Amino acid sequence: MSAAIDIGGPATGPLQGVRVIDLSTVVMGPMVGQILGDFGADVIRIEPPFDTARISPANQSRNPGMGPLYMQVNRNKRSVALNLKDPDGRAALLDLMDEADVLLTNMRGDALERLGLSYEQIKQRCPHLVYAHAQGFSSESSQARRAAYDEVMQAVTGLVDLNDRAAGSVQFFPTFIADKTTGLYLLGALLAALYYQARTGEGQLISLAMADTVIAVNLLEHLAGGMFVPPTAPMGNPLSLSREHVALRTADGAIAVCAYNYDDIRNLLIGAGCRDFAADPRWDSTTIERESFYEGMQAVIAHSTSRTTAEWESYLAGLDMAFGRVVRIDDLPEDPYVREVGLIDEVEHPTEGRIKVVANPARFSLTPVNIRRLAEQAGASTDDVLQQRKSAPVA
């Protein structure tokens, strides 16, 4: 078993001693809480009363409420089920917040306010608390109360438009890209606030909108010529949006190759058997002409099945070009690289039987992360966490 998986062991990561109240649901917030837990924090998950990820129609669970998505983003947490609409339930939560360093939530602001749990309502009681709040649209905007899901965020931040421009499809990205991107941004902001808290003892509010985050990240390369006033070119990274920006089909699979100059084009043409075209003097130029570049890639794409994936790998390795065979997601657990680094392992879950777990990819030389607690059934740690408050109503 990977050294990063130590079920039942003590926390070993750099956030040992940090306590987090995770009042978030579905993907974005829970993923942040999971990473904090991996990094050693004591994460107490409050289910108000239950996370909808437990009952998602996409779940393929063995037992009700323990679907793969929920289990993936809720390890290294203790589950406490509280009825936050009951005064005693809220009082129990506030008591936990007194001893916590972080409150993590992605509930909408008006819902938090109705529960008496907005930042303004608790900051005097808990001035030390880092209050990390993420939602779909900025709390300072007219759209603050709108419901938000990943697909909505992909639409309003330009991601769906990019797919349409590149491939002629308004298909959503087949992953929770907005949730995950915002989660990682929130994690960075939260760790920065924890650093400030450690130096000063002061907490603060972190507000993060999914729409703002994905727009900011998306425009890193796609603001492009629109950065200048007046614009020097249309917005959108031309290479990313070209129909030639695809992996190559091989005789028995597919392979991704990064071609960014004429030398790369010439080498790929030779590999694809287009030697006459590879001899064209245009590839000697040091100035890249976009249409010629695309024309060369079109020829490579049209003839790439002349080699097997293994033959392409051998050829490209000799040129020291960046490449990677296209791996089916079903094959990842047995992929040689994944097995070499011990990224996926199998463990026995106390209620769900044998399961696969994905190790945290971060490597700390002095404070290694570990997976010490698997996702729990709802409320499994309520009595343990509340201790003397066992009379608090549970959901």
Short mmCIF file of C-alpha atoms in Angstrom, two decimals:
data_model
loop_
_atom_site.label_atom_id
_atom_site.label_comp_id
_atom_site.label_asym_id
_atom_site.label_seq_id
_atom_site.Cartn_x
_atom_site.Cartn_y
_atom_site.Cartn_z
CA MET A 1 0.00 0.00 0.00
CA SER A 2 1.15 3.55 -0.77
CA ALA A 3 2.82 5.38 2.12
CA ALA A 4 0.31 8.18 1.49
CA ILE A 5 -2.50 5.84 2.60
CA ASP A 6 -2.47 5.16 6.34
CA ILE A 7 -6.03 4.28 7.36
CA GLY A 8 -6.53 4.87 11.08
CA GLY A 9 -3.16 6.55 11.57
CA PRO A 10 -2.51 10.07 12.90
CA ALA A 11 -2.42 13.16 10.72
CA THR A 12 1.04 13.73 9.26
CA GLY A 13 0.56 16.72 6.96
CA PRO A 14 1.62 20.34 7.46
CA LEU A 15 -1.83 21.46 8.68
CA GLN A 16 -1.82 19.31 11.82
CA GLY A 17 -3.62 21.24 14.56
CA VAL A 18 -5.81 23.24 12.16
CA ARG A 19 -9.54 22.61 12.58
CA VAL A 20 -11.93 23.14 9.67
CA ILE A 21 -15.72 23.24 9.76
CA ASP A 22 -16.85 22.08 6.32
CA LEU A 23 -20.36 23.41 5.68
CA SER A 24 -20.21 22.87 1.93
CA THR A 25 -21.92 20.56 -0.54
CA VAL A 26 -21.51 18.70 -3.82
CA VAL A 27 -18.01 19.21 -5.37
CA MET A 28 -16.29 22.59 -5.05
CA GLY A 29 -16.31 23.13 -1.29
CA PRO A 30 -16.00 19.45 -0.32
CA MET A 31 -12.95 19.08 -2.59
CA VAL A 32 -11.27 21.97 -0.75
CA GLY A 33 -12.11 20.35 2.59
CA GLN A 34 -10.76 17.01 1.37
CA ILE A 35 -7.42 18.55 0.39
CA LEU A 36 -7.18 20.38 3.71
CA GLY A 37 -7.87 17.07 5.43
CA ASP A 38 -5.19 15.37 3.34
CA PHE A 39 -2.81 18.13 4.42
CA GLY A 40 -3.40 17.19 8.06
CA ALA A 41 -6.30 19.41 9.14
CA ASP A 42 -9.07 18.05 11.38
CA VAL A 43 -12.06 18.52 9.10
CA ILE A 44 -15.51 18.31 10.66
CA ARG A 45 -18.15 17.93 7.98
CA ILE A 46 -21.55 19.35 8.88
CA GLU A 47 -24.37 17.93 6.79
CA PRO A 48 -27.29 20.37 6.72
CA PRO A 49 -28.87 17.84 6.87
CA PHE A 50 -27.45 15.83 3.93
CA ASP A 51 -25.30 16.58 0.90
CA THR A 52 -27.13 16.16 -2.39
CA ALA A 53 -24.03 14.42 -3.75
CA ARG A 54 -25.05 11.47 -1.59
CA ILE A 55 -28.23 11.01 -3.63
CA SER A 56 -27.14 12.14 -7.09
CA PRO A 57 -28.84 10.20 -9.92
CA ALA A 58 -25.35 9.64 -11.37
CA ASN A 59 -24.27 7.69 -8.29
CA GLN A 60 -23.50 3.98 -8.53
CA SER A 61 -23.33 3.13 -4.87
CA ARG A 62 -23.39 -0.12 -2.93
CA ASN A 63 -25.24 1.49 -0.06
CA PRO A 64 -27.60 4.50 -0.08
CA GLY A 65 -25.86 7.83 0.42
CA MET A 66 -22.36 6.49 -0.27
CA GLY A 67 -21.85 7.19 -3.97
CA PRO A 68 -18.39 7.38 -5.56
CA LEU A 69 -18.45 11.17 -6.02
CA TYR A 70 -19.37 11.78 -2.40
CA MET A 71 -16.74 9.35 -1.15
CA GLN A 72 -14.00 10.83 -3.34
CA VAL A 73 -14.32 14.37 -1.97
CA ASN A 74 -15.14 13.59 1.64
CA ARG A 75 -12.30 11.47 2.95
CA ASN A 76 -10.26 12.63 5.94
CA LYS A 77 -13.39 14.17 7.48
CA ARG A 78 -15.65 13.43 10.42
CA SER A 79 -19.33 13.56 9.51
CA VAL A 80 -21.68 15.36 11.90
CA ALA A 81 -25.40 15.54 11.10
CA LEU A 82 -27.04 18.64 12.59
CA ASN A 83 -30.42 20.21 11.98
CA LEU A 84 -29.32 23.80 11.40
CA LYS A 85 -32.92 25.02 11.33
CA ASP A 86 -33.19 24.09 15.00
CA PRO A 87 -31.74 26.59 17.54
CA ASP A 88 -29.91 23.81 19.40
CA GLY A 89 -28.40 22.55 16.16
CA ARG A 90 -27.11 26.03 15.32
CA ALA A 91 -25.83 26.44 18.87
CA ALA A 92 -23.87 23.20 18.54
CA LEU A 93 -22.35 24.45 15.29
CA LEU A 94 -21.38 27.79 16.85
CA ASP A 95 -19.69 25.98 19.73
CA LEU A 96 -17.64 24.02 17.19
CA MET A 97 -16.76 27.24 15.36
CA ASP A 98 -15.40 28.72 18.61
CA GLU A 99 -12.63 26.12 18.51
CA ALA A 100 -12.18 26.06 14.74
CA ASP A 101 -9.74 27.93 12.52
CA VAL A 102 -11.73 27.80 9.28
CA LEU A 103 -15.36 27.76 8.19
CA LEU A 104 -15.78 26.56 4.63
CA THR A 105 -19.13 27.01 2.88
CA ASN A 106 -20.65 27.34 -0.57
CA MET A 107 -24.21 27.96 0.60
CA ARG A 108 -25.83 31.00 -0.94
CA GLY A 109 -25.55 34.15 1.15
CA ASP A 110 -29.28 34.56 1.80
CA ALA A 111 -29.51 30.97 3.10
CA LEU A 112 -26.61 31.58 5.48
CA GLU A 113 -28.22 34.79 6.69
CA ARG A 114 -31.54 33.05 7.39
CA LEU A 115 -29.65 30.52 9.51
CA GLY A 116 -27.80 33.26 11.40
CA LEU A 117 -24.52 32.04 9.95
CA SER A 118 -23.40 34.87 7.67
CA TYR A 119 -19.97 36.35 8.27
CA GLU A 120 -21.46 39.56 9.62
CA GLN A 121 -23.58 37.57 12.08
CA ILE A 122 -20.72 35.55 13.57
CA LYS A 123 -17.56 37.65 13.19
CA GLN A 124 -17.86 39.29 16.62
CA ARG A 125 -18.19 35.91 18.29
CA CYS A 126 -15.43 34.33 16.20
CA PRO A 127 -13.00 37.09 15.15
CA HIS A 128 -10.24 34.52 14.74
CA LEU A 129 -12.15 32.53 12.11
CA VAL A 130 -11.15 32.35 8.46
CA TYR A 131 -14.56 32.38 6.82
CA ALA A 132 -14.21 31.01 3.27
CA HIS A 133 -17.38 31.54 1.26
CA ALA A 134 -17.78 30.62 -2.40
CA GLN A 135 -20.90 30.82 -4.53
CA GLY A 136 -21.89 31.01 -8.19
CA PHE A 137 -22.05 34.75 -8.77
CA SER A 138 -20.47 37.56 -6.78
CA SER A 139 -22.28 38.48 -3.59
CA GLU A 140 -21.84 42.11 -4.65
CA SER A 141 -23.68 41.60 -7.95
CA SER A 142 -27.34 41.69 -8.96
CA GLN A 143 -27.07 37.93 -9.70
CA ALA A 144 -25.91 36.94 -6.22
CA ARG A 145 -29.03 34.89 -5.49
CA ARG A 146 -28.97 32.86 -8.69
CA ALA A 147 -28.51 29.11 -8.43
CA ALA A 148 -25.29 27.93 -10.02
CA TYR A 149 -24.05 24.59 -11.28
CA ASP A 150 -20.93 23.68 -13.20
CA GLU A 151 -22.68 23.65 -16.58
CA VAL A 152 -24.13 27.12 -15.96
CA MET A 153 -20.67 28.41 -15.08
CA GLN A 154 -19.21 26.89 -18.25
CA ALA A 155 -21.84 28.76 -20.24
CA VAL A 156 -21.43 32.21 -18.68
CA THR A 157 -17.63 32.19 -18.60
CA GLY A 158 -16.96 31.49 -22.29
CA LEU A 159 -16.04 27.81 -22.00
CA VAL A 160 -19.01 26.55 -24.01
CA ASP A 161 -18.36 29.22 -26.63
CA LEU A 162 -14.75 27.99 -26.94
CA ASN A 163 -15.98 24.44 -27.57
CA ASP A 164 -18.39 25.80 -30.19
CA ARG A 165 -15.65 27.79 -31.93
CA ALA A 166 -13.13 24.95 -31.82
CA ALA A 167 -15.35 21.95 -32.58
CA GLY A 168 -18.72 23.29 -33.65
CA SER A 169 -20.42 21.88 -30.56
CA VAL A 170 -21.99 23.44 -27.49
CA GLN A 171 -21.02 20.32 -25.56
CA PHE A 172 -20.07 20.92 -21.93
CA PHE A 173 -16.57 19.92 -20.85
CA PRO A 174 -16.99 16.33 -19.61
CA THR A 175 -15.66 17.14 -16.16
CA PHE A 176 -16.63 19.50 -13.34
CA ILE A 177 -14.09 22.02 -14.59
CA ALA A 178 -15.69 25.12 -13.03
CA ASP A 179 -16.14 23.49 -9.62
CA LYS A 180 -12.61 22.13 -9.54
CA THR A 181 -10.96 25.31 -10.83
CA THR A 182 -12.81 27.44 -8.29
CA GLY A 183 -12.03 24.93 -5.55
CA LEU A 184 -8.31 25.12 -6.20
CA TYR A 185 -8.43 28.93 -6.30
CA LEU A 186 -10.34 28.94 -3.03
CA LEU A 187 -7.80 26.58 -1.50
CA GLY A 188 -4.98 28.98 -2.36
CA ALA A 189 -6.86 31.94 -0.90
CA LEU A 190 -7.70 29.99 2.24
CA LEU A 191 -4.10 28.93 2.85
CA ALA A 192 -2.99 32.56 2.43
CA ALA A 193 -5.58 33.64 5.02
CA LEU A 194 -4.40 30.89 7.38
CA TYR A 195 -0.86 32.24 7.07
CA TYR A 196 -2.12 35.72 8.00
CA GLN A 197 -4.13 34.23 10.87
CA ALA A 198 -1.05 32.44 12.19
CA ARG A 199 0.91 35.72 12.22
CA THR A 200 -1.76 38.01 13.65
CA GLY A 201 -4.46 35.85 15.23
CA GLU A 202 -7.02 37.58 13.03
CA GLY A 203 -9.58 35.90 10.85
CA GLN A 204 -11.22 37.38 7.79
CA LEU A 205 -13.83 36.80 5.11
CA ILE A 206 -12.82 35.23 1.82
CA SER A 207 -15.47 35.75 -0.87
CA LEU A 208 -15.05 33.91 -4.15
CA ALA A 209 -17.46 33.63 -7.07
CA MET A 210 -17.27 30.72 -9.50
CA ALA A 211 -18.11 33.01 -12.43
CA ASP A 212 -15.34 35.47 -11.55
CA THR A 213 -12.79 32.71 -11.03
CA VAL A 214 -13.42 30.81 -14.25
CA ILE A 215 -13.50 34.02 -16.31
CA ALA A 216 -10.16 35.09 -14.81
CA VAL A 217 -8.56 31.71 -15.45
CA ASN A 218 -10.09 31.33 -18.91
CA LEU A 219 -8.79 34.71 -20.07
CA LEU A 220 -5.16 33.94 -19.23
CA GLU A 221 -4.61 32.88 -22.84
CA HIS A 222 -7.96 33.72 -24.41
CA LEU A 223 -7.94 37.47 -23.75
CA ALA A 224 -5.29 37.40 -26.49
CA GLY A 225 -5.44 40.41 -28.82
CA GLY A 226 -8.36 41.76 -26.83
CA MET A 227 -5.91 42.72 -24.09
CA PHE A 228 -4.83 45.75 -26.09
CA VAL A 229 -6.89 48.91 -26.47
CA PRO A 230 -7.87 49.05 -29.26
CA PRO A 231 -7.70 45.26 -29.91
CA THR A 232 -4.89 43.99 -32.12
CA ALA A 233 -6.73 40.73 -32.89
CA PRO A 234 -9.90 38.89 -31.85
CA MET A 235 -10.08 37.32 -28.42
CA GLY A 236 -9.29 33.62 -28.24
CA ASN A 237 -6.00 31.73 -28.47
CA PRO A 238 -5.78 30.80 -32.20
CA LEU A 239 -3.87 27.55 -31.69
CA SER A 240 -6.24 26.24 -29.02
CA LEU A 241 -9.24 27.08 -31.19
CA SER A 242 -7.94 25.56 -34.43
CA ARG A 243 -9.44 22.33 -35.79
CA GLU A 244 -5.86 21.03 -35.97
CA HIS A 245 -5.45 21.23 -32.19
CA VAL A 246 -6.25 17.53 -31.70
CA ALA A 247 -4.55 14.31 -30.75
CA LEU A 248 -3.38 12.12 -33.63
CA ARG A 249 -5.20 8.93 -34.49
CA THR A 250 -2.78 6.03 -34.85
CA ALA A 251 -3.21 2.59 -36.40
CA ASP A 252 -4.31 1.22 -33.03
CA GLY A 253 -5.17 4.18 -30.79
CA ALA A 254 -4.24 7.85 -30.44
CA ILE A 255 -1.35 9.99 -29.28
CA ALA A 256 -0.96 13.65 -28.31
CA VAL A 257 2.00 15.51 -29.77
CA CYS A 258 2.91 19.14 -29.09
CA ALA A 259 4.01 20.92 -32.26
CA TYR A 260 4.82 24.61 -31.84
CA ASN A 261 7.31 25.39 -34.61
CA TYR A 262 8.22 24.44 -38.17
CA ASP A 263 10.87 21.93 -37.06
CA ASP A 264 8.14 20.05 -35.21
CA ILE A 265 5.89 20.15 -38.29
CA ARG A 266 8.67 18.78 -40.51
CA ASN A 267 9.44 15.96 -38.06
CA LEU A 268 5.76 15.02 -37.82
CA LEU A 269 5.40 15.03 -41.61
CA ILE A 270 8.35 12.65 -41.88
CA GLY A 271 6.86 10.43 -39.21
CA ALA A 272 3.55 10.35 -41.04
CA GLY A 273 5.29 9.34 -44.28
CA CYS A 274 4.80 12.73 -46.00
CA ARG A 275 8.45 13.09 -46.96
CA ASP A 276 7.86 15.19 -50.08
CA PHE A 277 5.88 17.75 -48.12
CA ALA A 278 8.49 17.61 -45.33
CA ALA A 279 11.12 18.68 -47.91
CA ASP A 280 9.20 21.88 -48.71
CA PRO A 281 11.53 24.84 -48.07
CA ARG A 282 8.79 26.70 -46.18
CA TRP A 283 9.73 24.65 -43.10
CA ASP A 284 13.20 26.25 -43.15
CA SER A 285 11.74 29.64 -42.23
CA THR A 286 12.12 31.00 -38.71
CA THR A 287 8.92 33.02 -39.13
CA ILE A 288 5.77 31.01 -38.44
CA GLU A 289 2.96 31.62 -40.93
CA ARG A 290 -0.24 30.39 -39.34
CA GLU A 291 -1.96 29.00 -42.43
CA SER A 292 1.12 27.04 -43.48
CA PHE A 293 1.41 25.67 -39.94
CA TYR A 294 -2.19 24.46 -40.08
CA GLU A 295 -1.70 23.02 -43.57
CA GLY A 296 1.22 20.97 -42.32
CA MET A 297 -0.77 19.67 -39.35
CA GLN A 298 -3.67 18.78 -41.63
CA ALA A 299 -1.35 16.53 -43.64
CA VAL A 300 -0.01 14.93 -40.46
CA ILE A 301 -3.55 14.29 -39.18
CA ALA A 302 -4.57 12.77 -42.53
CA HIS A 303 -1.67 10.27 -42.49
CA SER A 304 -1.06 9.64 -38.76
CA THR A 305 -2.66 6.18 -38.87
CA SER A 306 0.30 4.97 -40.95
CA ARG A 307 2.03 4.13 -37.64
CA THR A 308 0.95 2.33 -34.50
CA THR A 309 0.99 4.16 -31.19
CA ALA A 310 4.15 2.31 -30.13
CA GLU A 311 5.86 3.21 -33.42
CA TRP A 312 4.97 6.89 -32.94
CA GLU A 313 6.27 6.77 -29.36
CA SER A 314 9.59 5.30 -30.46
CA TYR A 315 9.96 7.83 -33.27
CA LEU A 316 9.06 10.87 -31.14
CA ALA A 317 11.26 9.80 -28.23
CA GLY A 318 14.23 9.89 -30.56
CA LEU A 319 13.41 13.50 -31.40
CA ASP A 320 12.92 14.52 -27.77
CA MET A 321 9.46 15.87 -28.63
CA ALA A 322 6.71 16.17 -26.01
CA PHE A 323 4.14 13.41 -26.52
CA GLY A 324 1.81 11.11 -24.64
CA ARG A 325 -0.39 8.24 -25.70
CA VAL A 326 -4.11 8.76 -25.16
CA VAL A 327 -5.04 6.64 -22.14
CA ARG A 328 -8.61 5.42 -21.74
CA ILE A 329 -9.95 6.58 -18.38
CA ASP A 330 -10.93 2.97 -17.64
CA ASP A 331 -7.26 2.00 -17.95
CA LEU A 332 -5.87 4.60 -15.54
CA PRO A 333 -5.84 2.34 -12.42
CA GLU A 334 -3.52 -0.10 -14.22
CA ASP A 335 -1.56 2.48 -16.21
CA PRO A 336 2.20 1.87 -15.75
CA TYR A 337 2.88 5.46 -14.69
CA VAL A 338 0.00 5.50 -12.21
CA ARG A 339 1.20 2.23 -10.69
CA GLU A 340 4.82 3.41 -10.60
CA VAL A 341 3.99 6.49 -8.51
CA GLY A 342 1.40 4.69 -6.37
CA LEU A 343 -1.36 7.16 -7.22
CA ILE A 344 -4.26 4.68 -7.01
CA ASP A 345 -4.53 1.94 -4.42
CA GLU A 346 -7.12 -0.39 -2.94
CA VAL A 347 -8.30 -0.38 0.67
CA GLU A 348 -11.08 -1.94 2.72
CA HIS A 349 -13.82 0.55 3.61
CA PRO A 350 -15.56 -0.19 6.94
CA THR A 351 -19.06 -0.07 5.39
CA GLU A 352 -18.57 -0.09 1.60
CA GLY A 353 -16.15 -2.98 1.13
CA ARG A 354 -13.16 -2.96 -1.18
CA ILE A 355 -12.65 0.39 -2.91
CA LYS A 356 -10.05 2.28 -4.92
CA VAL A 357 -8.63 5.51 -3.53
CA VAL A 358 -6.62 8.19 -5.32
CA ALA A 359 -3.71 9.49 -3.26
CA ASN A 360 -3.12 13.22 -2.85
CA PRO A 361 -0.57 14.17 -5.54
CA ALA A 362 1.32 16.70 -3.35
CA ARG A 363 4.63 15.53 -1.90
CA PHE A 364 6.02 17.19 1.26
CA SER A 365 9.53 16.19 2.28
CA LEU A 366 9.05 16.88 6.04
CA THR A 367 5.28 16.64 6.57
CA PRO A 368 3.93 14.00 4.15
CA VAL A 369 0.20 13.92 3.55
CA ASN A 370 -1.84 10.81 4.29
CA ILE A 371 -5.30 9.35 3.86
CA ARG A 372 -6.23 8.21 7.35
CA ARG A 373 -10.03 8.33 7.34
CA LEU A 374 -12.36 7.26 4.54
CA ALA A 375 -15.66 9.01 3.78
CA GLU A 376 -18.26 8.24 6.41
CA GLN A 377 -21.94 7.53 6.36
CA ALA A 378 -23.96 10.61 7.31
CA GLY A 379 -23.57 11.53 10.96
CA ALA A 380 -21.17 8.71 11.81
CA SER A 381 -19.06 10.98 14.01
CA THR A 382 -21.82 13.14 15.50
CA ASP A 383 -21.55 11.78 19.05
CA ASP A 384 -17.76 11.71 18.93
CA VAL A 385 -17.51 15.35 17.84
CA LEU A 386 -20.25 16.84 19.97
CA GLN A 387 -19.23 14.90 23.08
CA GLN A 388 -21.07 16.74 25.86
CA ARG A 389 -23.70 18.04 23.44
CA LYS A 390 -25.23 14.69 22.59
CA SER A 391 -28.68 16.15 23.23
CA ALA A 392 -28.37 18.48 20.21
CA PRO A 393 -30.96 17.45 17.59
CA VAL A 394 -29.51 15.56 14.70
CA ALA A 395 -30.83 15.46 11.18
#
